[in-house]
CSV table of C-alpha atoms in Angstrom, one decimal:
chain,number,residue,atom,x,y,z
A,1,MET,CA,58.7,28.1,59.0
A,2,ILE,CA,55.2,28.7,57.3
A,3,GLY,CA,52.1,30.4,58.7
A,4,GLU,CA,49.6,33.0,58.1
A,5,SER,CA,51.0,36.9,56.3
A,6,PRO,CA,50.8,39.1,58.4
A,7,VAL,CA,50.1,41.8,55.9
A,8,ASP,CA,47.8,39.5,53.6
A,9,PRO,CA,46.1,36.6,55.3
A,10,SER,CA,45.4,34.8,51.8
A,11,PHE,CA,49.4,34.0,51.4
A,12,LEU,CA,51.3,32.0,53.4
A,13,ARG,CA,54.7,33.9,54.7
A,14,ILE,CA,57.5,31.7,54.6
A,15,GLU,CA,60.6,32.4,56.6
A,16,HIS,CA,63.4,31.4,54.1
A,17,ALA,CA,66.7,32.1,56.2
A,18,THR,CA,68.2,34.1,59.3
A,19,ALA,CA,71.4,35.0,60.3
A,20,SER,CA,72.3,36.8,63.3
A,21,ILE,CA,75.2,38.9,64.9
A,22,GLU,CA,76.1,41.2,67.8
A,23,ILE,CA,77.3,44.5,66.6
A,24,GLN,CA,80.1,46.7,68.4
A,25,SER,CA,78.0,50.2,67.1
A,26,GLU,CA,75.7,52.1,69.4
A,27,PRO,CA,72.0,50.2,68.2
A,28,GLN,CA,69.6,53.3,67.9
A,29,ALA,CA,72.8,53.8,65.0
A,30,PHE,CA,72.5,50.6,63.6
A,31,PHE,CA,68.9,50.8,62.9
A,32,ASP,CA,69.0,54.1,61.3
A,33,ALA,CA,71.6,53.5,59.2
A,34,PHE,CA,70.1,50.3,58.1
A,35,THR,CA,66.3,51.6,58.0
A,36,ARG,CA,67.9,54.4,55.2
A,37,PHE,CA,69.9,52.0,53.3
A,38,ALA,CA,73.2,54.6,54.6
A,39,GLN,CA,76.1,53.7,52.3
A,40,TYR,CA,74.4,50.1,51.4
A,41,ASP,CA,76.6,49.6,48.2
A,42,GLN,CA,79.3,49.6,51.2
A,43,TRP,CA,77.7,46.9,53.3
A,44,ALA,CA,79.0,43.9,51.1
A,45,PRO,CA,80.2,44.9,47.7
A,46,GLU,CA,80.3,41.2,46.6
A,47,VAL,CA,77.2,40.6,47.0
A,48,GLN,CA,75.0,43.7,47.6
A,49,GLY,CA,74.5,46.3,45.1
A,50,SER,CA,72.3,49.9,46.0
A,51,ALA,CA,69.3,51.3,46.9
A,52,HIS,CA,67.5,54.1,46.9
A,53,TRP,CA,64.6,55.8,47.9
A,54,LEU,CA,61.2,56.5,46.0
A,55,THR,CA,59.3,57.8,48.4
A,56,VAL,CA,59.4,58.5,52.1
A,57,GLU,CA,56.4,59.3,54.4
A,58,GLU,CA,56.3,60.4,57.9
A,59,ALA,CA,56.8,57.5,60.1
A,60,GLY,CA,58.3,54.9,58.0
A,61,PRO,CA,55.2,52.3,56.6
A,62,GLY,CA,54.2,53.4,52.3
A,63,SER,CA,58.2,54.1,52.2
A,64,LYS,CA,59.5,53.2,48.6
A,65,PHE,CA,63.1,51.9,47.4
A,66,ILE,CA,64.7,50.0,44.8
A,67,ALA,CA,67.6,47.6,45.6
A,68,TYR,CA,69.3,45.7,43.8
A,69,ASP,CA,71.1,42.7,44.9
A,70,LYS,CA,73.4,39.8,43.8
A,71,PRO,CA,73.6,37.3,46.3
A,72,GLY,CA,74.8,34.6,43.3
A,73,THR,CA,74.9,34.7,40.0
A,74,THR,CA,70.9,35.6,40.4
A,75,HIS,CA,71.2,39.5,40.8
A,76,LEU,CA,67.8,41.2,41.8
A,77,ALA,CA,66.2,44.3,41.6
A,78,HIS,CA,63.0,44.9,44.1
A,79,TYR,CA,60.9,47.5,44.5
A,80,GLY,CA,59.9,47.6,47.6
A,81,GLU,CA,57.6,48.9,49.9
A,82,VAL,CA,58.7,49.8,54.3
A,83,VAL,CA,55.5,47.3,56.1
A,84,ASP,CA,56.3,48.7,59.7
A,85,VAL,CA,59.2,50.5,61.8
A,86,ASP,CA,59.7,50.6,65.6
A,87,ARG,CA,62.5,52.2,66.5
A,88,PRO,CA,65.4,51.2,67.1
A,89,THR,CA,64.1,47.1,67.2
A,90,TYR,CA,62.4,46.2,64.2
A,91,PHE,CA,62.2,47.1,60.9
A,92,ALA,CA,60.3,45.2,57.4
A,93,TRP,CA,59.5,45.6,53.7
A,94,ARG,CA,58.3,43.8,51.4
A,95,ALA,CA,58.5,43.6,47.5
A,96,PRO,CA,57.3,41.9,44.8
A,97,PHE,CA,59.7,38.9,44.0
A,98,SER,CA,61.4,40.4,40.9
A,99,GLU,CA,62.5,36.7,40.0
A,100,TRP,CA,58.5,35.4,40.1
A,101,GLN,CA,56.5,38.2,40.5
A,102,ARG,CA,53.4,36.6,42.0
A,103,ALA,CA,55.1,36.2,45.4
A,104,TYR,CA,56.2,38.5,48.1
A,105,LEU,CA,59.9,38.9,49.4
A,106,GLY,CA,61.0,41.1,52.1
A,107,THR,CA,63.6,41.2,55.5
A,108,ILE,CA,62.3,41.8,58.9
A,109,LEU,CA,65.0,43.1,61.2
A,110,ASP,CA,64.9,42.9,64.8
A,111,ILE,CA,67.5,44.2,67.4
A,112,ASP,CA,67.6,42.8,71.3
A,113,GLU,CA,68.9,44.8,73.5
A,114,THR,CA,68.1,43.4,76.4
A,115,LYS,CA,71.6,42.0,76.9
A,116,GLN,CA,73.2,44.5,79.5
A,117,GLU,CA,76.9,44.1,77.2
A,118,THR,CA,76.0,43.1,74.1
A,119,THR,CA,72.9,43.9,71.1
A,120,THR,CA,72.1,41.3,68.8
A,121,VAL,CA,70.9,41.8,65.8
A,122,THR,CA,68.7,39.6,63.5
A,123,GLU,CA,67.8,40.0,60.1
A,124,THR,CA,65.3,37.2,58.6
A,125,LEU,CA,64.5,37.1,54.5
A,126,TYR,CA,60.6,36.1,53.7
A,127,PHE,CA,58.6,35.5,51.4
A,128,ASP,CA,54.9,35.6,51.2
A,129,VAL,CA,53.3,33.5,48.9
A,130,ARG,CA,49.6,31.6,48.4
A,131,GLU,CA,50.0,27.9,49.1
A,132,GLU,CA,49.2,26.7,45.2
A,133,HIS,CA,52.1,28.7,44.7
A,134,LEU,CA,54.2,26.3,47.2
A,135,PRO,CA,56.2,24.2,44.7
A,136,VAL,CA,57.1,27.0,42.1
A,137,LEU,CA,58.3,29.2,45.4
A,138,ALA,CA,60.0,25.8,46.7
A,139,GLY,CA,61.8,25.8,43.2
A,140,PHE,CA,63.2,29.2,43.0
A,141,THR,CA,64.4,28.9,46.8
A,142,ASP,CA,66.4,25.5,45.1
A,143,THR,CA,68.5,27.5,43.1
A,144,ALA,CA,72.5,27.8,43.9
A,145,SER,CA,71.4,31.7,44.2
A,146,LEU,CA,68.8,31.2,46.5
A,147,HIS,CA,69.5,28.5,48.2
A,148,GLN,CA,69.2,28.8,51.9
A,149,GLU,CA,72.3,28.6,53.3
A,150,ARG,CA,74.0,31.0,50.4
A,151,ILE,CA,71.1,33.7,51.5
A,152,GLU,CA,72.1,33.1,55.4
A,153,THR,CA,75.1,33.3,54.3
A,154,PHE,CA,74.6,36.8,52.4
A,155,LEU,CA,72.2,38.6,55.3
A,156,GLU,CA,75.6,37.8,57.9
A,157,THR,CA,77.7,39.5,55.2
A,158,ARG,CA,75.6,42.6,55.2
A,159,LEU,CA,75.3,43.1,58.7
A,160,THR,CA,78.6,42.2,60.0
A,161,GLY,CA,79.6,45.1,57.1
A,162,LEU,CA,77.3,47.9,58.2
A,163,ASP,CA,78.7,47.3,61.8
A,164,ALA,CA,82.1,47.8,60.7
A,165,LEU,CA,81.3,50.6,59.0
A,166,LEU,CA,79.3,52.5,62.0
A,167,GLN,CA,82.6,51.3,63.6
A,168,GLU,CA,85.2,52.8,61.5
A,169,ASP,CA,83.3,55.9,60.9
A,170,ASP,CA,82.9,55.4,57.7
A,171,ILE,CA,78.9,56.5,57.1
A,172,PRO,CA,78.4,60.3,56.9
A,173,GLU,CA,76.7,61.8,60.3
A,174,ASP,CA,73.5,63.0,58.6
A,175,GLU,CA,73.1,59.2,57.2
A,176,ARG,CA,73.1,58.2,60.8
A,177,SER,CA,69.5,59.7,61.9
A,178,PHE,CA,66.2,58.5,61.6
A,179,LEU,CA,64.6,58.8,57.9
A,180,PHE,CA,60.9,59.0,58.3
A,181,THR,CA,60.7,62.2,59.7
A,182,GLU,CA,58.3,63.9,57.1
A,183,ASP,CA,56.9,62.8,54.0
A,184,ARG,CA,58.9,63.3,50.8
A,185,MET,CA,58.9,62.8,47.4
A,186,VAL,CA,62.7,62.3,47.0
A,187,ALA,CA,62.4,60.8,43.2
A,188,ALA,CA,60.4,62.5,40.7
A,189,ASP,CA,60.0,59.4,38.2
A,190,TRP,CA,60.0,55.8,38.5
A,191,ALA,CA,59.4,52.1,36.8
A,192,GLY,CA,55.5,51.4,37.6
A,193,ARG,CA,54.6,54.6,39.0
A,194,ILE,CA,51.6,56.8,38.6
A,195,SER,CA,51.8,60.4,38.6
A,196,ASP,CA,50.0,62.4,40.9
A,197,GLY,CA,50.4,65.8,39.1
A,198,GLU,CA,47.6,66.6,36.8
A,199,TRP,CA,46.2,63.9,34.1
A,200,VAL,CA,45.1,64.7,31.0
A,201,ARG,CA,42.4,62.4,29.3
A,202,VAL,CA,43.0,62.5,25.2
A,203,LEU,CA,40.1,61.5,22.9
A,204,TYR,CA,42.2,59.5,20.1
A,205,ALA,CA,40.3,58.1,17.7
A,206,ASP,CA,35.8,57.8,17.3
A,207,GLY,CA,33.4,56.9,14.6
A,208,GLU,CA,29.7,56.7,15.0
A,209,VAL,CA,28.3,54.1,13.3
A,210,ASP,CA,24.2,53.1,13.3
A,211,PHE,CA,23.3,49.4,14.2
A,212,ASP,CA,19.8,47.9,12.9
A,213,ALA,CA,19.4,46.0,16.2
A,214,PRO,CA,18.1,47.3,19.3
A,215,ALA,CA,20.1,48.9,22.1
A,216,ASN,CA,20.2,45.7,24.3
A,217,GLU,CA,21.0,43.5,22.1
A,218,VAL,CA,24.1,45.6,20.4
A,219,PHE,CA,25.3,46.9,24.2
A,220,ASN,CA,25.3,43.1,25.4
A,221,ALA,CA,27.4,41.7,23.0
A,222,PHE,CA,29.3,44.1,22.5
A,223,SER,CA,29.9,44.4,26.5
A,224,ARG,CA,30.7,41.0,26.6
A,225,PHE,CA,33.0,40.8,23.2
A,226,ALA,CA,31.3,38.0,21.8
A,227,ARG,CA,33.0,36.2,19.0
A,228,TYR,CA,36.0,39.3,19.7
A,229,ALA,CA,38.3,37.8,16.9
A,230,ASP,CA,35.1,37.6,14.1
A,231,TRP,CA,34.7,41.1,14.5
A,232,THR,CA,38.2,41.8,12.4
A,233,ARG,CA,39.8,38.7,11.8
A,234,ASP,CA,43.2,41.1,10.2
A,235,ILE,CA,43.4,42.7,13.9
A,236,HIS,CA,41.4,41.0,16.9
A,237,VAL,CA,43.1,37.8,18.7
A,238,GLY,CA,40.6,37.1,21.6
A,239,CYS,CA,39.5,38.2,24.7
A,240,GLU,CA,38.8,36.4,27.8
A,241,TRP,CA,37.0,37.3,31.1
A,242,LEU,CA,39.2,36.6,34.3
A,243,ASP,CA,36.3,38.0,36.8
A,244,VAL,CA,33.1,39.3,36.7
A,245,LYS,CA,31.2,42.4,39.0
A,246,GLU,CA,27.6,42.3,39.7
A,247,GLY,CA,26.6,45.5,37.4
A,248,GLY,CA,30.0,45.3,35.3
A,249,VAL,CA,31.9,48.2,37.4
A,250,GLY,CA,35.2,46.7,38.3
A,251,SER,CA,34.5,43.3,36.2
A,252,ARG,CA,38.6,42.7,34.4
A,253,PHE,CA,39.5,40.8,31.2
A,254,LEU,CA,42.5,40.3,28.7
A,255,ILE,CA,41.8,41.3,25.7
A,256,TRP,CA,44.7,40.7,22.8
A,257,GLU,CA,45.3,42.5,19.5
A,258,LYS,CA,47.7,42.6,16.4
A,259,PRO,CA,47.4,46.0,15.2
A,260,GLY,CA,49.6,46.7,12.3
A,261,ASP,CA,53.3,44.2,13.0
A,262,ARG,CA,52.4,44.5,16.4
A,263,HIS,CA,51.3,42.2,19.2
A,264,VAL,CA,49.4,43.8,22.1
A,265,MET,CA,47.8,42.2,25.7
A,266,HIS,CA,45.7,44.7,27.7
A,267,TYR,CA,43.9,43.6,31.1
A,268,GLY,CA,41.6,45.7,31.4
A,269,VAL,CA,39.0,46.9,33.8
A,270,VAL,CA,35.4,48.0,33.3
A,271,THR,CA,35.0,51.9,34.4
A,272,GLU,CA,31.2,52.4,33.5
A,273,CYS,CA,28.9,50.1,32.6
A,274,GLU,CA,24.9,51.4,32.6
A,275,GLN,CA,22.8,49.5,30.8
A,276,ASN,CA,22.8,49.9,27.4
A,277,ARG,CA,23.6,52.9,27.6
A,278,ARG,CA,27.1,53.1,28.2
A,279,PHE,CA,30.2,50.6,28.8
A,280,THR,CA,34.2,52.0,29.4
A,281,TRP,CA,37.1,49.7,30.4
A,282,ARG,CA,40.6,50.9,30.9
A,283,ALA,CA,43.9,49.5,30.9
A,284,PRO,CA,47.7,49.8,32.0
A,285,PHE,CA,49.0,51.0,28.1
A,286,ALA,CA,50.6,47.8,26.8
A,287,GLU,CA,53.4,50.1,25.0
A,288,TRP,CA,54.2,51.5,28.3
A,289,GLY,CA,52.2,50.9,32.0
A,290,LYS,CA,52.3,54.7,33.1
A,291,VAL,CA,49.5,55.6,31.0
A,292,PHE,CA,46.2,54.4,30.6
A,293,LEU,CA,44.6,53.0,27.3
A,294,GLY,CA,40.6,52.7,27.1
A,295,THR,CA,37.6,52.9,24.7
A,296,SER,CA,34.1,54.0,25.6
A,297,LEU,CA,31.0,53.5,23.8
A,298,GLN,CA,28.0,55.2,24.2
A,299,LEU,CA,24.8,53.7,22.2
A,300,THR,CA,21.5,55.9,21.3
A,301,PRO,CA,18.4,53.7,20.8
A,302,ARG,CA,16.9,55.6,17.4
A,303,ALA,CA,13.0,55.5,16.4
A,304,ASP,CA,13.2,52.6,14.3
A,305,GLY,CA,14.2,50.3,16.6
A,306,GLY,CA,17.9,50.7,16.0
A,307,THR,CA,20.7,51.9,17.3
A,308,THR,CA,23.1,54.8,16.7
A,309,ALA,CA,26.9,54.3,18.0
A,310,TYR,CA,29.2,56.7,19.4
A,311,HIS,CA,32.8,54.1,20.0
A,312,VAL,CA,35.3,56.3,21.3
A,313,LEU,CA,39.7,55.1,21.8
A,314,TYR,CA,41.0,57.5,24.6
A,315,VAL,CA,44.5,57.8,26.7
A,316,ASP,CA,45.0,58.7,29.8
A,317,LEU,CA,48.4,60.1,30.8
A,318,PRO,CA,50.5,62.7,33.3
A,319,VAL,CA,50.4,65.9,31.5
A,320,GLU,CA,54.4,65.9,31.5
A,321,TYR,CA,54.3,62.8,29.1
A,322,LEU,CA,51.8,64.7,26.5
A,323,PRO,CA,55.2,64.5,23.9
A,324,VAL,CA,56.2,60.7,24.6
A,325,PHE,CA,52.4,59.6,23.8
A,326,GLY,CA,52.9,61.9,20.4
A,327,GLY,CA,55.8,59.5,20.1
A,328,PHE,CA,53.7,56.6,20.2
A,329,GLY,CA,51.1,58.2,17.8
A,330,THR,CA,53.7,57.8,14.5
A,331,LEU,CA,54.2,54.0,15.2
A,332,PRO,CA,52.7,51.8,12.9
A,333,GLY,CA,49.1,50.3,14.1
A,334,PHE,CA,48.6,53.0,17.2
A,335,ASP,CA,49.3,56.2,14.0
A,336,ILE,CA,45.2,58.0,14.1
A,337,GLU,CA,44.4,57.1,11.3
A,338,PHE,CA,44.9,53.2,11.8
A,339,GLU,CA,42.8,53.7,14.8
A,340,THR,CA,40.4,55.3,13.3
A,341,PHE,CA,39.7,52.8,10.1
A,342,HIS,CA,40.2,50.3,13.0
A,343,ILE,CA,36.9,51.1,14.8
A,344,TYR,CA,35.1,51.6,11.4
A,345,GLU,CA,36.8,47.9,10.3
A,346,GLU,CA,35.8,46.5,13.6
A,347,ALA,CA,31.9,47.8,13.6
A,348,ASP,CA,31.4,46.3,10.2
A,349,GLY,CA,32.6,43.1,11.6
A,350,PHE,CA,30.3,43.3,14.4
A,351,GLN,CA,27.4,44.5,12.1
A,352,ARG,CA,27.6,41.5,10.1
A,353,LEU,CA,27.5,39.2,13.3
A,354,MET,CA,24.4,40.5,13.9
A,355,GLU,CA,23.0,40.8,10.6
A,356,ASN,CA,23.5,37.1,9.9
A,357,ASP,CA,21.9,35.7,13.6
A,358,GLU,CA,25.9,34.3,14.0
A,359,PHE,CA,25.6,35.5,17.7
A,360,THR,CA,23.9,33.1,20.1
A,361,GLU,CA,21.2,33.4,22.6
A,362,GLU,CA,23.8,34.2,25.4
A,363,ASP,CA,26.2,36.2,23.3
A,364,THR,CA,23.3,38.8,23.6
A,365,SER,CA,22.3,38.1,27.1
A,366,TYR,CA,23.4,40.7,30.1
A,367,LEU,CA,26.8,39.4,30.9
A,368,PHE,CA,26.8,41.3,34.5
A,369,ASP,CA,23.8,40.4,36.5
A,370,GLU,CA,26.3,38.3,39.3
A,371,ASP,CA,29.1,38.0,40.3
A,372,ARG,CA,31.1,35.5,38.5
A,373,GLN,CA,34.6,34.2,38.7
A,374,TYR,CA,36.1,32.8,35.0
A,375,ALA,CA,40.0,32.8,36.2
A,376,HIS,CA,41.3,31.9,39.5
A,377,ASP,CA,44.7,32.5,38.0
A,378,TRP,CA,46.5,35.2,35.6
A,379,PRO,CA,49.8,37.2,34.9
A,380,MET,CA,49.4,40.9,36.8
A,381,GLN,CA,47.1,38.6,39.2
A,382,GLU,CA,49.9,38.8,42.4
A,383,GLY,CA,52.7,41.0,42.3
A,384,ARG,CA,51.8,43.1,39.8
A,385,PRO,CA,48.5,44.2,40.5
A,386,TRP,CA,45.9,45.9,38.3
A,387,PRO,CA,47.0,49.4,39.6
A,388,ASP,CA,43.8,51.0,42.2
A,389,GLN,CA,43.9,54.3,39.2
A,390,ALA,CA,43.0,51.9,36.5
A,391,LEU,CA,39.4,51.8,38.4
A,392,THR,CA,39.0,55.3,39.7
A,393,LEU,CA,41.5,57.9,38.3
A,394,GLU,CA,39.4,60.8,37.1
A,395,PRO,CA,41.2,63.1,34.8
A,396,ASP,CA,41.6,66.6,35.3
A,397,ARG,CA,40.4,67.7,31.7
A,398,THR,CA,39.5,66.2,28.3
A,399,ILE,CA,41.1,67.1,25.2
A,400,SER,CA,40.0,65.8,21.5
A,401,TYR,CA,43.5,64.9,19.5
A,402,GLU,CA,43.4,68.2,17.9
A,403,GLU,CA,43.6,70.1,20.7
A,404,LEU,CA,46.8,67.7,21.7
A,405,LEU,CA,48.6,68.5,18.9
A,406,VAL,CA,48.3,72.1,19.8
A,407,GLU,CA,49.8,71.9,23.0
A,408,LEU,CA,52.1,69.8,21.3
A,409,SER,CA,53.6,72.7,19.4
A,410,GLU,CA,53.8,74.7,21.8
A,411,VAL,CA,56.0,72.3,23.7
A,412,PHE,CA,58.0,71.4,21.1
A,413,ALA,CA,58.5,75.4,20.0
A,414,ASP,CA,60.2,76.3,23.7
A,415,ALA,CA,62.0,72.9,23.4
A,416,LEU,CA,63.4,72.8,19.9
A,417,PRO,CA,66.0,74.5,18.9
A,418,SER,CA,65.8,77.2,16.6
A,419,PRO,CA,65.8,77.1,12.9
A,420,LYS,CA,68.8,79.3,12.9
A,421,PHE,CA,70.6,76.2,14.9
A,422,THR,CA,69.2,74.3,12.4
A,423,ARG,CA,70.3,75.0,9.8
A,424,GLU,CA,73.7,75.8,11.3
A,425,TYR,CA,73.7,72.1,12.3
A,426,ARG,CA,72.4,70.8,8.6
A,427,ASP,CA,75.4,73.0,6.8
A,428,LEU,CA,78.0,71.1,9.5
A,429,LYS,CA,76.8,67.9,8.9
A,430,ARG,CA,77.0,68.4,4.7
A,431,LEU,CA,80.5,70.0,5.3
A,432,TRP,CA,81.9,67.0,7.4
A,433,ALA,CA,80.2,64.2,5.0
A,434,HIS,CA,82.1,66.1,1.9
A,435,ALA,CA,85.0,65.7,4.5
A,436,ASP,CA,84.2,62.2,4.8
A,437,GLN,CA,84.2,61.3,1.1
A,438,GLU,CA,87.4,63.2,0.3
A,439,ASP,CA,89.3,61.3,3.4
A,440,GLU,CA,88.0,58.1,1.0
């Protein structure tokens, strides 16, 4: 069945498979056990793994979980979100499809109590997908593991299994109660989570350079990433705009670099755009998507007609991840010496392009005068969208790299073993090594 998705009208809703059974257990107990995924790994162990709640919202919608299923040789892990709850008759959830995250997958549970002697439970597995992606989805659903008949069997097996567990009293009493009675954080951290705790902005590497060109030319060429690869061919690969918003803020792009021996792609969004004055962007860090990375350019016109530019690379991250970020700072191509050198190297390349008149008239014209859509499809567009926080997050405080080192020294002083323990452990390792040599 094809229709408009009730969650997002720009998607189509495809009902892929449906199964119905008559349950012997009490309907509300079945509903409560199903909607909290009670003893999930026991419903149908051959085809179903486990499920765990991450957050619970009062009334249900917005609650998040991770579920692991194995309907065939394809194993699926979905980060789901509850869409609708109407106890004890209706429950719906949705998640980015783990096989192809531009589509969404979900199930709907319907409990029909209209007949006096029997209760019918129906579960429907559906996909939400854009119309142009229907052929791709059809290819996935035609595979053996996701074929309609197999999924119908999967749904029927798990419904029957839960009903049997309830009849046999194999589900503890506390897992038969309604889950969504109050807000609570079940898991403190998980893949893809955006922390709701304290955020810190670390001003990691920076540099100040002078350009002979006026501020409007510098700003326009820089904010377009005009001829980005030619700023420094050793590191820059390219930059492509995906969409542009009038005024700049909210515009999105893909930027590709190869610092050291690593290639990194960042899907960035413009967060500040003050014409001829300031340009800032931010993106989920390619190495670790729980933190954000970006740069900010500030321009000051000079009396001689030139421009002074201050350019800073920054990282926004939850305070608890400061020690992890300290580890990233040891990677070749991301250490502070390299990044500081890179800021000046790309400024030199940008200056040469300016001095040699290699920027075109278009390169030095203002980009953000109107909305433009350059790409209609790209990775992370659907399923793994830019977190809203990439555009809206405001750090609670800002610190320099030197202040970061001070904080880290305090953290490590509390976390690392004492010098006495370290010396004893070193001596013990030497004894072990000596014993091994004697055995040889």
